[in-house]
Amino acid sequence: MPLDIVPSVCPHDCPSACALAVERLGGRRIGRVRGAAAQAYTRGVVCAKVARYVERQHHPDRLSQALRRVGEKGAGHDAFRPISWDAALDEIAERLTCAAQRYGSESVWPYYYAGTMGLVQRDGINRLRHAMRYSREDLTICNALSDAGWLAGVGVKRGVDGREIAKSDLIVVWGGNPAATQVNVMTHIAAARRERGARLVVVDPYRTATAEQADLHLAPLPGTDGALACAVMHVLLKKGYADRAYMARYTDDPAGLEAHLATRDPAWAAGITGLSEDEIVGFARLYGRTKRSYIRVGYGFSRSRNGAAQLFAVSCLPAVTGAWAYEGGGALYSNLGLVELDRTLIEGLDLLDPATRILDQSRIGAVLTGDRRDLGNGPPVSALLIQNTNPMVVAPESGLVSRGFARSDLFVCVHEQFMTETAAMADIVLPATTFLEHDDIYLGGAHTYLQLGRAVLPAHGECRSNHDVICGLAQRLGADHPGFAMSALGLIDRTLRMSGLPDLEHFPEDGRLDCCPPFATGHFLDGFAHADGKFHFRADWSAIGPTFARLPAFPDHVAVIDDGDSERPFRLVAAPSRSFLNTTFNNTPSSLAREGRPTALVHPEALARLGLDDGDQVRISNRRGSLVLHAQGFEGMQKRVVIVEGLWPNHAFEEGIGINLLTSADPGLPRGGAVFHDTSIWLKPA
Ligand code: SF4
């Protein structure tokens, strides 16, 4: 069989957006997937799960036909019968029309998220939403809290080019586990260690695969990173490590910050974080004496009620030492704000009616079960059109989400690649293409490239792309917008032109446009993105979200977390696993083999107190519900911490529901955001 190598882009919900080199076999199948060597961030490296994409692409369970449910909700494949695409699209259009006629257009809720990060196939659903005046969706599951925290200080969602990690003398990975979830970061760290003798510090509540490779690992209690950052700044200011000339020139209120931090000393932070004073001071000294220090800011510690304040506090560190000014210095949270793409055509923003209600995606359980506040005192949601997400597993408060989906009066259409838990609750299921079967364009959070990914395989079975489905429905619903008459490539071409970027004819032949700004811009030496051009130590939370009252202006520990009590003494972190990505890959053989089974990592002393051994079953619970997992003793964390990695399929649990049964849908401050790692639980032998 002839083998050729074709370029592509990883579409998954991961900042790396790797440039791929895909082995194509006989035009219809793929073999090994590798990282593209010529793309300077990917540098030929991809994670193991995408290297084995063949397992997912050609999985025997891929959906290949449109289906109508004829049996019980949630009963799986056997409850569905094939129907034609035309019959399916006609029925969906009719049901959406009926819902809108009965309750108004806002009773239809198109619901999507990050199953693909391609701008056309992910965001095109918004064009239909705006054209039909369906309810809007507040995208809070992943980055509402982290964005808020970063924007408070820096003012724009970009940071120092990730390739500069290789030129750093100290890399701090704060709240992330790139060895498992973002492998490219480790490539650049390895280069810095090899070529410059750089040190690696990891801040994470447990000894992750990344922490295992670190020179120093700090494991604060979940939700206390803000206190650690404040105490580090206290030491920097007290011990002569602050760059006062930099602060005077580039920050808004250095004197105010110093006065505020006077009482946030290591003893104060030790009491909150559970770290020792020596650990805090040692880290502060290391950070303070290294000018080329680069903080790779992860999402983990933002997934907390105080997550925005925590991330803001960490972002202040390089503004105290002036590390921003040095090559290999500064910080990166995400570069998704680097390229200003005009999304009007893709998302139909010209049709957006700001008066249309907006529903919080993290609170889908409350929305579907009729919480009046969540519904904005408007009509119930009576029809859902879902692409690119599996809220039955990924949304918090799964118990409530399940109850919502079980409503007999709710019409659900799911367009998916597999029969997910959410698809199993649908009335109509449509088979979706993968990124290898459709065209799209991708930004990357971790790098500076805008990348084009063209279809390299024919569609599997009768699968259609998200764009095709949205256009097919638009036609039946009478939705009017030029974007519905264009191909995906046509939309991309026009969007590039509208954004002042090279169109498809002039786009780099390899599909990778490096949008890296000049050094002074990348390092904010020509100003941060606030009106005064300064980094803000004094955050204006009121400009970011409505629930700002409990957030102090200066960086601090904000004690609004679910810190537990004698009933619920343990702090649960529902962390990502190496081989799943949200619920993607949690059905491929090699991922399942590597992850084993749902497991709670528990400190050996806690395990012994419960009279349990490794491998015994343990029940973890709070007022939202209760789950049984296998326990494993693990020393690399504080005794109150329990870690459960991976979004397992619901059927992997005895009671048929997964870890988000226990997580809260309380919105984080100041503008919402899911608080997946801010959960107190109790622990008992099962
Ligand atoms: S590291 Fe992330 S972007 Fe790269 S291949 Fe894996 S999932 Fe995709």
XYZ file of C-alpha atoms and ligand atoms in Angstrom:
694
model
C 0.000 0.000 0.000
C 1.494 3.388 -0.958
C 2.388 5.609 2.002
C 2.428 9.346 1.857
C 2.900 11.970 4.552
C 0.343 14.756 4.680
C 0.294 17.867 6.899
C -2.442 18.492 9.433
C -3.093 20.201 12.763
C -4.175 18.618 16.024
C -7.673 19.971 16.708
C -8.023 18.802 20.300
C -8.585 20.848 23.426
C -4.914 21.340 24.198
C -2.876 24.549 23.992
C -0.172 22.955 21.865
C -2.232 22.785 18.622
C 0.556 20.617 17.239
C 1.513 20.705 13.584
C 1.166 17.126 12.402
C 2.720 14.893 9.773
C 0.199 12.129 9.126
C 1.009 8.866 7.377
C -1.716 8.254 4.829
C -2.182 4.713 3.595
C -3.836 4.146 0.261
C -5.749 7.421 0.506
C -8.353 6.105 2.975
C -6.542 5.159 6.186
C -3.879 6.628 8.400
C -0.866 5.063 10.035
C 1.422 6.739 12.537
C 0.959 10.429 13.342
C 4.082 12.451 14.077
C 4.789 16.037 14.979
C 5.886 18.236 12.104
C 9.632 18.727 12.507
C 9.675 22.037 10.649
C 7.187 23.822 12.915
C 9.415 25.455 15.488
C 7.145 24.957 18.494
C 6.002 21.389 17.771
C 9.564 20.388 16.803
C 8.525 16.938 15.677
C 6.941 15.907 18.980
C 3.330 14.931 19.708
C 1.714 13.155 22.620
C 1.247 9.389 22.571
C -2.533 9.555 22.260
C -2.389 11.505 19.004
C 0.583 9.517 17.711
C -1.844 6.581 17.868
C -4.728 8.476 16.321
C -5.283 5.510 14.043
C -7.083 3.891 16.998
C -9.569 6.735 17.148
C -9.887 7.517 13.459
C -10.637 3.913 12.506
C -12.281 2.855 15.766
C -14.981 0.226 15.151
C -17.424 2.307 17.227
C -17.203 5.441 15.038
C -20.701 6.617 14.175
C -21.335 6.333 10.462
C -25.066 6.939 9.974
C -27.711 9.357 11.181
C -29.773 7.742 13.947
C -33.164 8.245 15.531
C -33.809 7.019 19.053
C -36.584 4.444 19.298
C -35.781 3.103 22.766
C -34.989 4.386 26.242
C -32.833 7.471 26.746
C -29.322 6.507 27.763
C -29.680 2.897 26.612
C -26.902 3.194 24.010
C -26.639 2.035 20.430
C -29.418 -0.531 20.627
C -31.945 2.211 21.328
C -31.356 3.811 17.905
C -32.319 3.035 14.316
C -30.683 4.499 11.180
C -32.477 7.207 9.251
C -31.487 9.205 6.181
C -29.697 12.523 6.524
C -32.607 14.340 4.919
C -35.104 12.798 7.317
C -32.850 13.638 10.263
C -32.276 17.258 9.285
C -35.969 17.741 8.464
C -36.976 16.389 11.847
C -34.436 18.504 13.727
C -35.568 21.650 11.896
C -39.181 20.835 12.652
C -38.495 20.235 16.354
C -36.482 23.452 16.710
C -39.241 25.359 14.947
C -41.904 23.847 17.219
C -39.878 24.730 20.304
C -39.455 28.310 19.121
C -43.146 28.612 18.256
C -44.234 27.297 21.623
C -41.856 29.118 23.973
C -39.975 31.643 21.832
C -36.648 31.277 20.035
C -34.646 31.425 23.279
C -36.013 28.027 24.263
C -33.565 26.549 21.730
C -30.020 26.306 23.075
C -27.222 25.448 20.649
C -24.537 24.026 22.947
C -20.931 23.419 21.970
C -17.431 23.436 23.246
C -13.891 22.363 22.511
C -14.141 18.902 20.945
C -12.434 20.582 18.030
C -10.582 23.875 18.357
C -10.935 24.646 14.645
C -12.629 27.991 14.231
C -15.022 27.043 11.426
C -16.159 23.657 12.690
C -16.305 24.720 16.359
C -17.747 28.234 16.193
C -19.995 28.056 13.109
C -22.877 26.954 15.344
C -22.963 30.538 16.609
C -23.908 31.765 13.134
C -27.063 29.679 13.286
C -27.657 30.780 16.881
C -27.455 34.466 16.059
C -29.428 34.155 12.826
C -32.273 32.428 14.693
C -31.957 34.424 17.936
C -31.502 31.218 19.919
C -30.142 31.431 23.486
C -26.483 32.361 23.727
C -23.923 30.271 25.604
C -21.488 31.627 28.186
C -18.318 29.579 27.663
C -17.245 29.101 31.264
C -16.062 25.503 31.536
C -12.383 26.040 30.815
C -10.981 29.538 30.730
C -13.416 32.067 32.199
C -11.483 32.150 35.471
C -7.997 31.993 34.012
C -8.767 34.652 31.403
C -10.110 36.945 34.120
C -6.976 36.501 36.221
C -4.574 37.101 33.353
C -6.450 40.059 31.913
C -6.563 41.768 35.327
C -2.793 42.262 35.303
C -1.579 41.980 31.709
C -4.667 43.265 29.896
C -4.451 40.994 26.839
C -4.477 37.247 26.301
C -0.942 36.701 25.116
C 2.473 36.217 26.646
C 6.087 35.453 25.862
C 6.674 33.062 22.941
C 6.828 29.495 24.250
C 9.983 28.842 22.229
C 11.819 31.211 24.572
C 11.532 28.615 27.318
C 14.651 27.108 25.742
C 16.484 30.354 26.576
C 15.442 30.462 30.223
C 17.535 29.779 33.294
C 14.534 28.934 35.456
C 11.211 27.569 34.305
C 8.297 27.536 36.708
C 5.415 25.308 35.653
C 2.584 26.574 37.809
C -0.688 24.649 37.922
C -0.112 22.403 34.909
C 1.240 18.969 34.093
C 2.719 19.296 30.605
C 4.573 15.965 30.758
C 1.099 14.401 30.626
C -1.016 17.011 28.896
C 1.161 19.348 26.813
C 4.266 17.486 25.896
C 5.836 20.246 23.793
C 6.507 22.371 26.869
C 8.777 19.587 28.074
C 10.697 19.636 24.779
C 11.615 23.275 25.304
C 12.330 22.770 29.003
C 14.645 19.880 28.141
C 16.532 22.141 25.725
C 16.958 24.809 28.427
C 18.197 22.251 30.940
C 20.554 20.621 28.464
C 21.988 23.769 26.946
C 21.826 26.244 29.846
C 21.593 24.132 32.968
C 18.182 25.668 33.645
C 16.276 24.710 36.793
C 12.694 23.482 36.777
C 10.209 24.298 39.533
C 6.709 22.844 39.576
C 3.875 24.196 41.688
C 1.046 21.682 41.839
C -0.963 20.091 44.661
C 0.435 16.661 43.823
C 3.590 15.109 42.432
C 2.626 14.913 38.794
C 4.759 13.411 36.047
C 6.109 16.928 35.486
C 6.833 17.449 39.178
C 8.778 14.201 39.219
C 11.202 15.733 36.751
C 11.567 19.012 38.667
C 14.440 20.332 40.757
C 11.885 21.663 43.200
C 8.244 20.738 43.692
C 5.939 22.832 45.842
C 2.609 21.208 46.686
C 0.294 23.804 48.221
C -3.228 22.850 49.215
C -5.647 23.369 46.322
C -6.951 26.924 46.235
C -4.003 28.481 48.084
C -1.599 29.347 45.250
C -2.498 33.021 45.615
C -1.124 32.996 49.161
C 2.097 31.364 47.949
C 2.537 33.971 45.208
C 1.956 36.799 47.684
C 4.548 35.470 50.123
C 7.057 35.031 47.305
C 6.526 38.676 46.334
C 6.875 39.673 49.996
C 10.331 38.056 50.060
C 11.295 39.542 46.699
C 10.462 43.022 47.938
C 12.042 42.560 51.377
C 15.253 40.898 50.311
C 16.281 43.112 47.437
C 15.176 40.938 44.518
C 12.584 43.378 43.180
C 13.533 45.455 40.154
C 12.308 48.806 41.395
C 13.282 50.675 38.230
C 11.228 48.205 36.160
C 8.286 48.495 38.543
C 8.417 52.290 38.473
C 8.345 52.330 34.698
C 6.063 49.426 33.821
C 3.612 48.909 36.692
C 0.725 50.914 38.064
C 1.192 51.009 41.830
C 4.400 49.423 43.172
C 4.215 51.340 46.463
C 0.641 50.205 47.016
C 1.616 46.610 46.288
C 4.519 46.728 48.733
C 2.395 48.186 51.526
C -0.292 45.566 50.892
C 2.151 42.654 50.934
C 3.909 43.766 54.128
C 1.803 41.356 56.177
C 1.758 38.528 53.593
C 4.960 36.943 54.830
C 6.050 33.302 54.540
C 4.650 32.431 57.984
C 1.230 33.747 56.918
C 1.361 31.783 53.649
C 2.633 28.640 55.372
C -0.498 28.638 57.532
C -2.723 28.782 54.463
C -0.835 26.670 51.924
C 0.456 23.929 54.209
C 3.977 24.509 52.833
C 6.894 25.229 55.148
C 8.358 28.719 55.445
C 11.667 27.327 54.222
C 10.079 25.991 51.047
C 8.498 29.364 50.321
C 11.634 31.377 51.032
C 13.826 28.953 49.082
C 11.610 29.270 46.012
C 11.422 33.056 46.352
C 15.207 33.337 46.493
C 15.666 31.094 43.465
C 13.083 33.042 41.496
C 14.437 36.388 42.676
C 18.025 35.799 41.678
C 17.194 34.436 38.194
C 16.396 37.156 35.705
C 15.626 34.793 32.837
C 12.785 33.143 34.691
C 9.770 31.960 32.714
C 6.478 31.034 34.319
C 4.362 28.637 32.265
C 0.978 29.349 33.752
C -1.401 26.378 33.650
C -5.148 26.201 34.062
C -5.285 23.874 37.060
C -5.072 26.371 39.885
C -7.659 28.616 38.226
C -10.370 25.960 38.561
C -11.360 27.221 41.971
C -13.825 29.767 43.309
C -10.862 32.114 43.834
C -9.122 30.947 40.640
C -9.020 34.311 38.880
C -7.435 35.940 41.936
C -4.913 33.096 42.191
C -3.823 33.368 38.584
C -3.645 37.154 38.855
C -1.331 36.849 41.877
C 1.035 34.547 39.979
C 1.057 36.838 36.943
C 2.386 39.626 39.192
C 5.672 37.814 39.900
C 7.612 38.751 36.737
C 6.403 42.345 37.104
C 8.135 42.486 40.511
C 11.478 41.041 39.344
C 11.294 42.660 35.903
C 11.746 39.236 34.282
C 9.451 40.357 31.464
C 12.316 42.459 30.089
C 14.660 39.521 29.447
C 14.830 36.996 26.643
C 13.625 33.732 28.147
C 11.906 35.699 30.912
C 8.319 36.613 31.710
C 5.296 34.346 31.544
C 2.810 32.714 29.239
C -0.731 31.739 30.054
C -2.199 31.629 26.522
C -1.592 33.200 23.135
C -5.175 32.829 21.940
C -5.498 36.626 21.921
C -2.391 37.123 19.806
C -3.996 37.071 16.353
C -6.964 39.357 15.946
C -9.166 37.405 13.585
C -12.365 38.986 12.386
C -14.908 36.301 13.290
C -17.947 38.117 11.955
C -18.481 35.798 9.022
C -17.764 32.517 10.817
C -19.904 33.324 13.841
C -22.508 35.586 12.257
C -21.641 38.346 14.701
C -23.382 40.877 12.467
C -26.663 39.166 13.412
C -26.005 38.962 17.157
C -28.784 40.552 19.195
C -27.223 41.458 22.570
C -30.677 41.350 24.145
C -30.794 37.557 23.631
C -30.366 35.743 26.907
C -27.094 34.034 27.704
C -26.980 30.724 29.581
C -23.959 29.451 31.505
C -22.617 26.241 29.942
C -21.163 25.075 33.279
C -24.610 25.310 34.817
C -26.335 23.183 32.201
C -27.735 21.000 35.004
C -29.459 23.941 36.640
C -30.553 25.299 33.258
C -32.129 22.028 32.117
C -33.840 21.433 35.448
C -35.485 24.818 35.258
C -33.616 27.020 37.743
C -35.305 30.351 37.178
C -32.207 32.387 37.898
C -30.143 30.350 35.455
C -32.881 30.728 32.852
C -32.841 34.496 33.312
C -36.537 34.253 34.196
C -37.079 33.301 30.566
C -38.620 30.237 28.928
C -37.385 26.711 29.654
C -34.807 25.186 27.351
C -36.894 22.754 25.321
C -34.442 21.928 22.505
C -30.681 21.379 22.509
C -28.443 21.208 19.440
C -25.070 19.881 20.593
C -21.722 19.736 18.793
C -18.203 19.070 20.065
C -18.905 18.317 23.684
C -20.138 15.673 26.096
C -21.770 17.566 28.977
C -23.182 14.396 30.558
C -19.603 13.733 31.698
C -17.629 16.967 31.438
C -20.006 19.451 33.090
C -19.984 19.833 36.893
C -22.822 18.484 39.051
C -23.393 15.497 36.789
C -26.344 14.326 38.851
C -28.287 17.447 37.979
C -27.109 17.306 34.364
C -28.417 13.735 34.058
C -31.772 14.748 35.506
C -31.999 17.554 32.988
C -31.231 15.339 29.999
C -33.744 12.771 31.236
C -36.637 15.231 30.771
C -39.192 13.673 28.435
C -40.178 17.093 27.046
C -36.626 17.994 26.008
C -35.621 17.499 22.366
C -31.905 16.775 21.951
C -29.846 16.502 18.787
C -26.181 15.517 19.144
C -23.691 15.645 16.284
C -20.779 13.432 17.344
C -18.063 11.006 16.316
C -19.010 8.368 18.918
C -22.050 7.348 20.925
C -21.043 9.422 23.953
C -23.072 9.536 27.147
C -24.675 12.736 25.831
C -25.410 11.259 22.412
C -27.102 8.327 24.148
C -29.601 10.805 25.649
C -30.412 12.340 22.250
C -33.471 11.965 20.053
C -31.403 12.339 16.891
C -27.693 11.514 16.603
C -25.708 12.693 13.589
C -22.314 11.211 12.635
C -19.485 13.759 12.558
C -16.242 13.930 10.609
C -12.883 14.099 12.369
C -10.316 16.820 11.707
C -8.724 14.564 9.086
C -11.956 14.642 7.084
C -12.747 18.369 7.025
C -11.053 21.733 6.468
C -10.379 24.208 9.245
C -8.045 26.834 10.656
C -6.498 26.768 14.131
C -4.948 29.163 16.625
C -2.666 27.791 19.332
C -2.655 28.809 22.979
C 0.925 27.711 23.499
C 2.509 29.117 20.360
C 2.317 31.895 17.816
C 1.160 30.080 14.677
C -2.083 30.334 12.765
C -2.395 26.958 11.018
C -4.473 25.572 8.221
C -5.613 21.955 8.363
C -7.105 20.590 5.166
C -9.076 17.373 4.822
C -6.721 14.500 4.075
C -9.185 11.596 4.126
C -12.670 11.058 2.719
C -15.436 11.170 5.319
C -15.997 7.969 7.252
C -19.327 6.359 6.316
C -21.974 9.038 5.943
C -20.287 11.463 8.363
C -20.697 15.179 7.718
C -18.767 18.122 9.079
C -20.175 20.522 11.645
C -20.186 23.212 8.987
C -22.250 21.067 6.626
C -24.783 20.291 9.348
C -25.148 23.929 10.366
C -25.643 24.977 6.729
C -28.139 22.154 6.143
C -30.181 23.230 9.149
C -29.933 26.914 8.217
C -31.433 26.162 4.845
C -34.368 24.292 6.381
C -34.928 26.920 9.069
C -34.785 29.839 6.621
C -31.746 31.351 8.365
C -30.157 33.977 6.203
C -26.429 34.764 6.229
C -23.775 34.643 3.495
C -21.712 32.207 5.611
C -24.314 29.474 5.111
C -23.668 29.465 1.364
C -19.887 29.197 1.606
C -17.577 26.227 1.900
C -15.326 25.910 4.960
C -12.355 26.972 2.847
C -14.363 29.882 1.451
C -15.119 31.044 4.994
C -11.463 30.732 5.941
C -10.303 32.626 2.880
C -12.734 35.508 3.438
C -11.986 35.606 7.182
C -8.262 35.879 6.513
C -8.839 38.769 4.143
C -11.196 40.531 6.546
C -8.500 40.174 9.219
C -5.766 41.718 7.073
C -3.923 38.383 6.870
C -2.642 36.486 3.815
C -5.577 34.771 2.093
C -5.447 31.139 1.038
C -3.619 31.923 -2.173
C -0.901 33.750 -0.279
C -0.902 31.647 2.890
C 2.396 29.810 3.530
C 2.462 26.612 1.502
C 3.010 24.469 4.583
C -0.155 25.947 6.145
C 1.680 27.582 9.074
C 1.756 31.342 9.495
C 4.010 32.462 12.355
C 2.422 35.559 13.907
C 5.122 36.074 16.546
C 5.302 39.768 17.437
C 8.608 41.672 17.752
C 10.536 41.176 21.004
C 9.436 44.487 22.546
C 5.775 43.681 21.964
C 6.069 40.054 23.040
C 7.691 41.181 26.287
C 5.403 44.202 26.781
C 8.334 46.618 26.654
C 6.174 48.835 24.481
C 3.445 48.640 27.090
C 0.940 46.316 28.682
C -2.555 46.319 27.246
C -4.247 48.678 29.686
C -5.011 52.295 28.802
C -2.037 53.466 30.899
C 0.295 50.905 29.293
C 1.195 49.507 32.741
C 0.975 46.082 34.331
C -1.745 46.375 36.958
C -0.947 45.272 40.492
C -4.237 46.943 41.366
C -6.834 44.866 39.524
C -10.051 46.452 38.343
C -12.241 43.373 38.812
C -15.392 45.407 38.267
C -14.368 45.850 34.632
C -14.094 42.058 34.235
C -17.201 40.631 35.838
C -20.255 41.394 37.923
C -19.360 39.370 41.053
C -16.266 41.352 41.977
C -17.235 42.534 45.468
C -15.251 39.859 47.346
C -12.122 40.236 45.242
C -9.486 42.590 46.652
C -7.679 44.895 44.222
C -4.176 43.735 45.175
C -3.048 40.106 44.869
C -4.130 38.066 47.855
C -5.462 34.787 49.155
C -9.234 34.976 48.739
C -10.872 32.653 51.236
C -13.987 31.730 49.279
C -13.022 28.132 48.528
C -14.836 24.976 49.639
C -12.263 24.347 52.342
C -14.161 21.518 53.995
C -14.916 20.826 57.641
C -14.811 17.891 60.032
C -17.448 16.125 57.911
C -15.605 16.680 54.631
C -11.933 16.968 55.536
C -10.448 15.996 52.164
C -9.814 18.291 49.204
C -10.515 16.626 45.848
C -8.667 17.545 42.669
C -10.261 16.043 39.531
C -7.101 16.259 37.442
C -6.575 15.410 33.764
C -4.959 12.083 32.965
C -2.161 11.485 30.496
C -4.088 9.359 28.033
C -7.538 10.965 27.948
C -8.305 14.512 26.890
C -11.555 15.440 28.550
C -13.632 12.497 27.282
C -11.804 12.234 23.967
C -9.596 9.120 23.836
C -11.346 7.518 26.822
C -12.477 4.726 24.491
C -9.247 3.916 22.641
C -7.545 0.634 23.583
C -4.090 1.989 24.361
C -5.452 4.874 26.473
C -7.648 2.532 28.490
C -4.794 0.080 28.939
C -2.486 2.789 30.245
C -4.980 4.411 32.608
C -6.227 1.147 34.091
C -9.329 1.988 36.113
C -10.809 4.942 38.020
C -8.472 5.435 40.961
C -8.300 7.772 43.950
C -4.773 8.746 44.984
C -4.885 8.994 48.775
C -2.065 9.792 51.176
C -0.827 6.539 52.777
C -1.482 7.872 56.293
C -5.095 8.648 55.407
C -5.423 5.234 53.843
C -4.021 3.560 56.956
C -6.421 5.499 59.205
C -9.289 4.061 57.160
C -7.816 0.590 57.466
C -7.398 0.351 53.694
C -4.658 -1.068 51.504
C -3.657 -0.225 47.956
C -6.284 -1.477 45.536
C -9.118 -1.559 48.069
C -12.355 0.107 47.136
C -13.088 3.471 48.686
C -16.233 5.586 48.645
C -15.759 9.337 48.141
C -18.735 11.570 48.753
C -20.204 14.944 49.478
C -23.728 16.316 49.510
C -23.924 16.083 45.709
C -23.349 12.338 45.604
C -21.083 9.420 46.173
C -18.720 7.292 44.059
C -16.744 4.097 44.481
C -13.177 3.899 43.157
C -10.053 1.930 43.866
C -7.655 3.616 46.283
C -3.946 3.902 45.786
C -1.529 5.214 48.384
C 0.414 8.227 47.125
C 2.861 10.302 49.135
C 3.463 13.210 46.797
C 0.908 15.587 48.260
C -0.482 16.883 51.526
C -2.491 14.516 53.679
C -5.809 16.261 53.031
C -5.566 15.970 49.251
C -7.241 13.305 47.107
C -6.528 13.106 43.382
C -8.721 11.417 40.776
C -7.241 11.620 37.297
C -9.169 11.416 34.039
C -12.700 11.823 32.787
C -13.624 8.166 32.620
C -16.716 6.967 30.799
C -19.653 6.891 33.176
C -19.966 3.132 32.734
C -16.512 2.689 34.316
C -18.078 3.499 37.700
C -20.164 1.113 39.745
C -23.050 3.565 39.989
C -22.828 4.604 36.327
C -21.815 8.205 36.875
C -18.383 9.791 37.004
C -16.267 12.189 39.016
C -18.196 15.338 38.138
C -21.016 14.015 40.265
C -19.039 15.538 43.142
C -17.825 18.799 41.599
C -19.775 21.992 42.077
C -21.360 24.231 39.450
C -20.931 27.267 41.704
C -19.589 30.049 39.488
C -16.105 31.323 40.293
C -15.414 35.026 40.854
C -15.770 37.548 39.208
C -17.521 36.360 36.020
C -18.257 32.667 36.442
C -16.129 29.691 35.533
C -16.166 26.048 36.551
C -14.466 25.173 39.848
C -13.515 21.559 39.141
C -10.628 21.467 41.638
C -12.439 23.163 44.518
C -14.334 20.315 46.155
C -14.386 18.944 49.682
C -15.263 15.310 50.259
C -15.319 12.577 52.824
C -13.702 9.212 52.339
C -14.909 5.840 53.620
C -14.223 2.197 52.945
C -16.684 1.093 50.251
S 0.142 17.528 22.675
Fe -1.914 18.411 22.498
S -1.957 19.472 20.521
Fe -0.179 18.077 20.530
S -0.918 16.222 19.583
Fe -1.219 15.948 21.784
S -3.324 16.684 22.197
Fe -2.721 17.402 20.171
